[in-house]
Tab-separated table of C-alpha atoms in Angstrom:
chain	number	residue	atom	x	y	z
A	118	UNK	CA	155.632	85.339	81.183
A	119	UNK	CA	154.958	87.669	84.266
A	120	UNK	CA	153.420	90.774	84.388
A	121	UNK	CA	153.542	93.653	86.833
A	122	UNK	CA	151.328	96.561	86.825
A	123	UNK	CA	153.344	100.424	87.960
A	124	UNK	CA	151.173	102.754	89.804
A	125	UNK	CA	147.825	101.958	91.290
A	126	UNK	CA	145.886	104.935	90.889
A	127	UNK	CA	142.280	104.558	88.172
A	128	UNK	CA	144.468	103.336	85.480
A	129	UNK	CA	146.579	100.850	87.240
A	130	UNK	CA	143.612	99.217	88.788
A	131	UNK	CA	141.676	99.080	85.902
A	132	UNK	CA	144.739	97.237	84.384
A	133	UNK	CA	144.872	94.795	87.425
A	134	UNK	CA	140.746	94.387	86.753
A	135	UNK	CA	141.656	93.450	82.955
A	136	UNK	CA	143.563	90.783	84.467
A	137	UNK	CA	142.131	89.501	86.962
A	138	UNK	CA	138.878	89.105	84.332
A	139	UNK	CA	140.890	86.519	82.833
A	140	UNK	CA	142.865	85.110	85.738
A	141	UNK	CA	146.626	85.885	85.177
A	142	UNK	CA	148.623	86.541	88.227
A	143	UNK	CA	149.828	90.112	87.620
A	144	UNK	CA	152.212	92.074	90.671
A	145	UNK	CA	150.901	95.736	91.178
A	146	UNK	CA	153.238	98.121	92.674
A	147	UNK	CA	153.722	101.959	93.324
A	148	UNK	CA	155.196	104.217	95.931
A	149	UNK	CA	153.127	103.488	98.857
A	150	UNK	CA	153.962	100.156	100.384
A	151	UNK	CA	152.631	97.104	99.568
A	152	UNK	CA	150.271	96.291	102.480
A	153	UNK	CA	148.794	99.984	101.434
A	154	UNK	CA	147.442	98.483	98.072
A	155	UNK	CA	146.588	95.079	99.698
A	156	UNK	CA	142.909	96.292	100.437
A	157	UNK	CA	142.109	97.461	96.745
A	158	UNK	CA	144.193	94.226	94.972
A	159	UNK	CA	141.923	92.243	97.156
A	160	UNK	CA	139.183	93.601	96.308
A	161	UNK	CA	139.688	93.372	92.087
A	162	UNK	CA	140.883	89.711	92.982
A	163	UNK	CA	143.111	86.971	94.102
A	164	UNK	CA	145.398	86.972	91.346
A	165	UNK	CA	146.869	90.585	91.619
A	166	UNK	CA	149.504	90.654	94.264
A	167	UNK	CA	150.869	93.419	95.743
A	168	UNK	CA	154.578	93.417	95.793
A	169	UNK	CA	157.656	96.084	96.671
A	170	UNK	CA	158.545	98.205	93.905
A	171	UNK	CA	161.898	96.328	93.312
A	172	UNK	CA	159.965	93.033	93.532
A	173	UNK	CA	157.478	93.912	91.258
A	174	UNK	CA	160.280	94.901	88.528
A	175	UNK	CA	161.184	91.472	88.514
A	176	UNK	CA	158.453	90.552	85.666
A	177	UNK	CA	159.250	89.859	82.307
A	178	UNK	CA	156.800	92.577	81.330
A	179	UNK	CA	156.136	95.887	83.644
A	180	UNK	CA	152.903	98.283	82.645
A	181	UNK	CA	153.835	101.815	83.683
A	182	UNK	CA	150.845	103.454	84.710
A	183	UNK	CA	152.329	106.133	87.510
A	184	UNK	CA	151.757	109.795	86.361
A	185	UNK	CA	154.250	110.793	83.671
A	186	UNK	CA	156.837	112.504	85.644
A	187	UNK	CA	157.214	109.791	88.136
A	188	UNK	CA	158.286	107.612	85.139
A	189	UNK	CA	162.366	108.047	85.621
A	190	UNK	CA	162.292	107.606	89.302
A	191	UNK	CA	160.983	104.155	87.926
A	192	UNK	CA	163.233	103.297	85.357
A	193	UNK	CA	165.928	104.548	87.861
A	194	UNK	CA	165.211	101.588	90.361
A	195	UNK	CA	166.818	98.984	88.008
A	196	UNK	CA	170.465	99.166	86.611
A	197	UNK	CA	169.435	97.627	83.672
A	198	UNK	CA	166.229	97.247	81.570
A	199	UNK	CA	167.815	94.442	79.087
A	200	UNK	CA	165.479	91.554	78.844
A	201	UNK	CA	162.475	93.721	79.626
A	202	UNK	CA	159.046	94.906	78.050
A	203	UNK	CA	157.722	97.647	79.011
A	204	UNK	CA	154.107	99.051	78.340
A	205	UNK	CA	153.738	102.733	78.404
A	206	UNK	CA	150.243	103.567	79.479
A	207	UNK	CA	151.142	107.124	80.891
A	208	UNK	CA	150.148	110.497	78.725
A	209	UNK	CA	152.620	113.338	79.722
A	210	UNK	CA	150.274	116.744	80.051
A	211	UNK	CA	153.489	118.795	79.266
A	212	UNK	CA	153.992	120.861	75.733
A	213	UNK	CA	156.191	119.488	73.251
A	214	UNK	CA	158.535	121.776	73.711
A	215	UNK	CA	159.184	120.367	77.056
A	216	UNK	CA	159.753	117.061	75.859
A	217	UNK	CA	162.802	117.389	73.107
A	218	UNK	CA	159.695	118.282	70.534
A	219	UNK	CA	158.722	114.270	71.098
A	220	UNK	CA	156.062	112.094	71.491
A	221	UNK	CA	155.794	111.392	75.147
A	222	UNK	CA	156.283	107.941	74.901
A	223	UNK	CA	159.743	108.297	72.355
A	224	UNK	CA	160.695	110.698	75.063
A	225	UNK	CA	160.090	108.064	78.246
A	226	UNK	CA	161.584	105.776	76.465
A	227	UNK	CA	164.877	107.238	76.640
A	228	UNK	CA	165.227	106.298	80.359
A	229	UNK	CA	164.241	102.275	79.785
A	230	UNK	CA	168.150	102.004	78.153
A	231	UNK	CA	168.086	98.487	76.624
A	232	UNK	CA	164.117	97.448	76.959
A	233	UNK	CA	162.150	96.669	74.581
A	234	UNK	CA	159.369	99.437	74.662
A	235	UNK	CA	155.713	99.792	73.455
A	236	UNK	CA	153.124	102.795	73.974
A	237	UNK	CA	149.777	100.840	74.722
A	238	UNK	CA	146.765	101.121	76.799
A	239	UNK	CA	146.791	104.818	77.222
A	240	UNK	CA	144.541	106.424	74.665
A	241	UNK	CA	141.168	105.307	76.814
A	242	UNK	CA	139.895	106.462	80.090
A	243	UNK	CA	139.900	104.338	83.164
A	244	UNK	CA	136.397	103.764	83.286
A	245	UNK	CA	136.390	101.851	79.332
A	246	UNK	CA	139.685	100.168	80.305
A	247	UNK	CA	138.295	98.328	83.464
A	248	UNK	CA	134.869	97.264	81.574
A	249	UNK	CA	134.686	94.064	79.791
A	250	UNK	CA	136.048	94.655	76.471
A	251	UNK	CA	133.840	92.161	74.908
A	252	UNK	CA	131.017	93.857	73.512
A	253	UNK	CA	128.394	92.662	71.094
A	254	UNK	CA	130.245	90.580	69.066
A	255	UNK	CA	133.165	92.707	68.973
A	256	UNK	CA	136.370	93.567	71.288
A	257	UNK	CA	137.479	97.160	72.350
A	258	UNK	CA	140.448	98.409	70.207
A	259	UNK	CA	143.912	98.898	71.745
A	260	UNK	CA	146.481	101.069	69.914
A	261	UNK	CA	150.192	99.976	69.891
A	262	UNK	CA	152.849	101.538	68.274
A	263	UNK	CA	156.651	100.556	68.697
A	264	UNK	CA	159.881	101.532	67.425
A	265	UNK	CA	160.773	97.283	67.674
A	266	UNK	CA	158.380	94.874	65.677
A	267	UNK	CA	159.351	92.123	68.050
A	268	UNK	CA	158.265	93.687	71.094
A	269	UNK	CA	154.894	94.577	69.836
A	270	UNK	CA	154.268	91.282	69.211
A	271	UNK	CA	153.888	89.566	72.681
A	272	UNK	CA	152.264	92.726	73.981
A	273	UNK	CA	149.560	92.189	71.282
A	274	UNK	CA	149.324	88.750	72.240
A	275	UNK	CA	148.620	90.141	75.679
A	276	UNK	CA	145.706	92.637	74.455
A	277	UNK	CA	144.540	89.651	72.859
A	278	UNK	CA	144.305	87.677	76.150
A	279	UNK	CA	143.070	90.483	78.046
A	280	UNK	CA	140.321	90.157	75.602
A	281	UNK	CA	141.145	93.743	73.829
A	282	UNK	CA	141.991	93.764	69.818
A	283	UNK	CA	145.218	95.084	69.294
A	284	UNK	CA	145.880	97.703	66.037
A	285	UNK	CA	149.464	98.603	65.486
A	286	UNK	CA	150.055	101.920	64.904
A	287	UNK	CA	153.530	101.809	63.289
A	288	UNK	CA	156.625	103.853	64.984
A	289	UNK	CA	156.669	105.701	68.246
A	290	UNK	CA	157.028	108.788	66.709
A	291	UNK	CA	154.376	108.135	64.051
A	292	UNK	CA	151.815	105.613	65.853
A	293	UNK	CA	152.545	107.254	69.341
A	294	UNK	CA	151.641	110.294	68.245
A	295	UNK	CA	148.174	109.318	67.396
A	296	UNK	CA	147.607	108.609	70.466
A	297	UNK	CA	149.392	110.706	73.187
A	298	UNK	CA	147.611	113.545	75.168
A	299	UNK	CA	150.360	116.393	76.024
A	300	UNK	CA	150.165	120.135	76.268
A	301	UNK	CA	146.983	121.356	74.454
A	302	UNK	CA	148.323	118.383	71.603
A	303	UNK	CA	145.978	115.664	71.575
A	304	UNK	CA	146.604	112.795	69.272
A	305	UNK	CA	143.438	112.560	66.943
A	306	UNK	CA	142.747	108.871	68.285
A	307	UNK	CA	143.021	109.700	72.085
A	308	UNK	CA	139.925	108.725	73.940
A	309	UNK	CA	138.642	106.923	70.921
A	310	UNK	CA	136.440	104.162	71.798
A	311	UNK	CA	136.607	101.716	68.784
A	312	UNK	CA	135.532	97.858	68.616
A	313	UNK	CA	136.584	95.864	66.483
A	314	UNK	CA	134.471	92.991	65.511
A	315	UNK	CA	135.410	89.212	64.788
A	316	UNK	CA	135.414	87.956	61.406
């Protein structure tokens, strides 16, 4: 399985630190060129590499984590998403209205035609994402919520990896919307820092 991490602003580099914790190669990517990132992938470790934007969408599984309205121009830079996972990690600041009266991530998802797509990794702030998620006996809780079972699945199996405990959340437009941060709507578990602890 490879992994590649969208946009390298707090959130994508606190992604690439959740990785590179544990070792697994992930590609970050975003509009700047990829000797532009090279310093900061360096300096989380040796296993993020910085790639081209259509290099980095090679990976089984891509991590958007470029600001919310940048996420077409993304999907736009591959004919087809069939085959893929993707891991939305974006919150959209925009009103409902603005988005078909959807969750932000059942609206994104619209542009991924054929992926397999899963809202994860967005409801806590840089800062919690890039610490160690192993805490006292217990691991820091990461909401997913997707409109496929099977996708959820490996992506779970990823939080797990990562060290995080993964808690489904059910549909997009059910779990997703405990979570997303749009407008002056914020999902009731945004920003929620839960643990979960090992039985």
């Amino acid at each position: 399985m490879s992994y590649a991490i969208i946009g390298f602003g707090a959130v994508g580099q606190a992604l690439a630190r959740a990785f590179a914790r544990k070792n697994i190669e992930v590609a970050v990517a975003s509009r700047r060129p990829a000797e532009a990132l090279a310093p900061q992938a360096r300096a989380i470790g040796p296993t993020v590499i910085t790639r081209s934007l259509r290099d980095a969408l090679e990976a089984d599984t891509i991590i958007l984590a470029v600001p919310f309205g940048e996420h077409r121009e993304v999907a736009n830079a591959l004919p087809s998403w069939q085959g893929k996972t993707v891991i939305d990690a974006m919150n959209a600041l925009l009103p409902p209205e603005e988005l078909d009266g959807l969750p932000s991530s059942a609206f994104a998802a619209k542009a991924f035609t054929g992926a397999k797509y899963v809202k994860g990794f967005n409801h806590l702030i840089a800062a919690k994402l890039a610490a160690d998620p192993v805490v006292e006996g217990g691991h820091r809780v990461i909401f997913l919520s997707g409109d496929d079972e099977d996708a959820i699945a490996p992506v779970a199996a990823l939080a797990k990896q990562l060290g995080f405990a993964p808690v489904k959340l059910g549909k997009l437009n059910e779990g997703g919307a405990l979570v997303h941060a749009r407008g002056r709507v914020w999902g009731p578990l945004i920003f929620q820092d839960l643990f979960k602890k090992e039985p």
